């Protein structure tokens, strides 16, 4: 089955499927879903690292949903960590949500809201 994107559709997610390995950086304003293995930096509006997904590199996003493994630092507005989540590095966040018993071995750095 092939998926096609309409030229007017501006919100297409980037998906790295299970069993896929990507070496290189990803940069988008939209959603990135990782179910495979990425070695590189990811900059996106929302990053979802699924169970079995692994990222080795830096993540910069408004929102992070971590179900899998992140080996590297992350700078996010909202971090959502789930029961299978594993992370090493520094997690810089404004809001942190932890669900269940995660395998976080990272340094947490709460960022201050920008003054208006």
XYZ file of C-alpha atoms in Angstrom:
116
model
C 0.000 0.000 0.000
C 1.340 3.422 -0.910
C 0.557 6.642 0.911
C 0.365 9.897 -0.968
C 0.366 13.399 0.417
C -1.884 16.031 -1.065
C 0.076 19.166 -2.046
C -2.257 21.208 0.172
C -1.614 18.927 3.160
C 0.961 20.686 5.320
C 0.862 18.431 8.405
C 2.286 15.126 7.148
C 4.149 13.261 9.902
C 7.632 11.884 9.418
C 7.658 8.213 10.417
C 10.714 6.010 10.860
C 9.223 2.526 11.007
C 10.257 -0.459 13.102
C 13.244 -2.212 11.557
C 14.386 0.979 9.807
C 17.709 2.639 10.686
C 18.379 6.248 9.716
C 21.697 8.003 10.097
C 21.322 11.766 9.745
C 19.439 14.736 11.124
C 15.686 15.361 10.882
C 14.306 18.906 10.928
C 10.600 19.752 10.579
C 7.911 21.868 12.224
C 5.571 18.892 12.368
C 5.391 15.464 14.054
C 8.222 12.941 13.928
C 7.481 9.357 15.006
C 10.400 7.022 15.645
C 9.700 3.303 15.862
C 13.066 2.255 14.433
C 16.591 3.547 15.118
C 17.861 7.081 14.411
C 21.465 8.185 14.834
C 21.320 11.955 14.497
C 19.650 15.074 15.830
C 15.901 15.688 15.633
C 14.291 19.139 15.619
C 10.499 19.068 15.350
C 7.231 20.377 16.725
C 6.449 17.006 18.336
C 8.726 13.977 18.705
C 7.284 10.558 19.533
C 9.787 7.806 20.305
C 7.724 4.637 20.399
C 8.380 1.387 22.268
C 11.283 -0.250 20.525
C 12.264 3.113 19.040
C 15.730 4.494 19.743
C 17.352 7.861 19.105
C 21.061 8.484 19.582
C 21.432 12.250 19.343
C 19.902 15.556 20.448
C 16.145 16.193 20.452
C 14.729 19.728 20.302
C 10.922 19.945 20.282
C 7.889 21.624 21.744
C 6.574 18.239 22.918
C 8.317 14.910 23.526
C 6.501 11.597 24.040
C 9.095 9.041 25.158
C 8.061 5.391 25.215
C 11.391 4.045 23.911
C 15.045 5.038 24.318
C 16.783 8.395 23.968
C 20.569 8.464 24.292
C 21.354 12.142 24.252
C 20.143 15.501 25.493
C 16.661 16.898 24.918
C 15.378 20.470 25.077
C 11.578 20.552 25.118
C 8.672 22.570 26.428
C 6.700 19.490 27.567
C 8.221 16.057 28.226
C 5.907 13.062 28.580
C 7.756 10.003 29.871
C 6.007 6.629 29.883
C 6.658 3.346 31.706
C 9.081 1.853 29.147
C 10.996 5.137 28.661
C 14.772 5.121 28.979
C 16.939 8.205 28.694
C 20.503 9.273 29.334
C 21.753 12.836 28.946
C 20.244 16.127 30.093
C 16.498 16.722 29.851
C 15.767 20.456 29.740
C 12.007 21.041 30.068
C 9.278 23.459 31.180
C 6.672 20.785 32.036
C 7.480 17.171 32.942
C 4.915 14.363 33.056
C 6.062 10.913 34.204
C 3.727 7.930 33.942
C 4.819 4.686 35.584
C 8.272 3.498 36.513
C 10.664 4.759 33.832
C 14.340 3.996 33.301
C 15.462 7.610 33.371
C 19.153 8.031 34.128
C 19.323 11.607 32.978
C 19.914 14.966 34.586
C 16.734 17.054 34.828
C 16.961 20.798 34.192
C 13.712 22.768 34.613
C 13.652 25.830 32.371
C 12.011 29.038 33.479
C 9.126 30.449 31.473
C 10.128 33.360 29.308
C 9.318 36.715 30.849
C 6.670 38.649 28.943
